[in-house]
XYZ file of C-alpha atoms in Angstrom:
86
model
C 29.154 206.263 141.601
C 27.153 209.467 141.025
C 25.821 210.226 137.558
C 27.722 213.092 135.940
C 25.857 213.440 132.644
C 22.117 214.286 132.680
C 21.257 214.852 129.010
C 18.058 216.736 128.188
C 15.689 215.267 125.577
C 14.274 217.938 123.286
C 11.462 217.532 120.783
C 11.864 219.638 117.646
C 8.571 220.215 115.830
C 8.018 221.436 112.275
C 5.316 221.494 109.604
C 5.623 220.627 105.917
C 4.741 223.095 103.149
C 1.048 223.831 102.594
C -0.246 222.067 99.458
C -3.637 220.883 98.120
C -4.917 218.185 100.509
C -5.348 215.710 97.632
C -1.614 215.972 96.844
C -0.446 215.718 100.450
C -0.843 211.949 101.035
C 2.715 211.117 99.951
C 4.435 214.160 101.486
C 7.423 213.111 103.575
C 9.039 214.825 106.527
C 12.667 215.929 106.226
C 15.324 213.294 106.961
C 15.471 212.475 110.658
C 11.923 213.668 111.357
C 8.911 211.438 112.062
C 5.483 212.228 110.592
C 2.844 212.459 113.357
C -0.166 213.236 111.144
C -1.982 210.707 108.939
C -3.634 210.708 105.530
C -3.686 214.151 103.900
C -2.438 215.830 107.091
C -3.990 218.778 108.919
C -6.242 221.165 106.932
C -5.011 224.268 108.786
C -3.320 226.397 106.117
C -3.729 228.179 102.789
C -1.595 228.007 99.659
C -1.422 230.487 96.788
C -1.910 229.787 93.122
C -0.729 232.420 90.657
C -2.664 232.722 87.395
C -1.238 235.437 85.143
C -1.842 238.646 87.140
C -4.005 237.078 89.845
C -3.031 235.245 93.008
C -5.708 232.951 94.382
C -5.642 231.527 97.903
C -6.995 228.034 98.626
C -7.363 225.965 101.797
C -4.687 223.290 101.978
C -3.101 220.638 104.177
C 0.281 220.092 105.791
C 1.895 217.430 107.930
C 3.392 217.810 111.388
C 6.810 216.272 111.973
C 8.877 215.740 115.117
C 12.527 214.923 115.772
C 13.956 213.855 119.113
C 17.230 215.511 119.954
C 19.408 214.825 122.992
C 21.227 217.853 124.349
C 24.305 217.004 126.417
C 24.060 218.478 129.912
C 25.888 217.913 133.197
C 24.021 216.827 136.327
C 23.752 219.271 139.226
C 27.136 219.879 140.881
C 29.113 218.871 137.758
C 30.449 221.086 134.998
C 32.985 221.345 132.233
C 33.263 219.525 128.885
C 33.422 216.108 130.597
C 31.138 216.970 133.574
C 33.958 216.260 136.058
C 33.784 219.382 138.279
C 32.383 218.868 141.803
């Protein structure tokens, strides 16, 4: 019995919004994603603060999130919606 279905595992990565590091401890990833950074996250971004006519830019933090996704794929030599072709 040869395997017909050889699904590909994909890792989808994303980052949360940049906010002040002190406010980033409780930031959650979107549903289905897993947070891979700890504490306040990664201090690799800037966020803007608008005060009347001025916009100030401050260093901030964000979290990295990943989601594993399985993409259906047929093994070599098989094709079609049910991977039956030989």
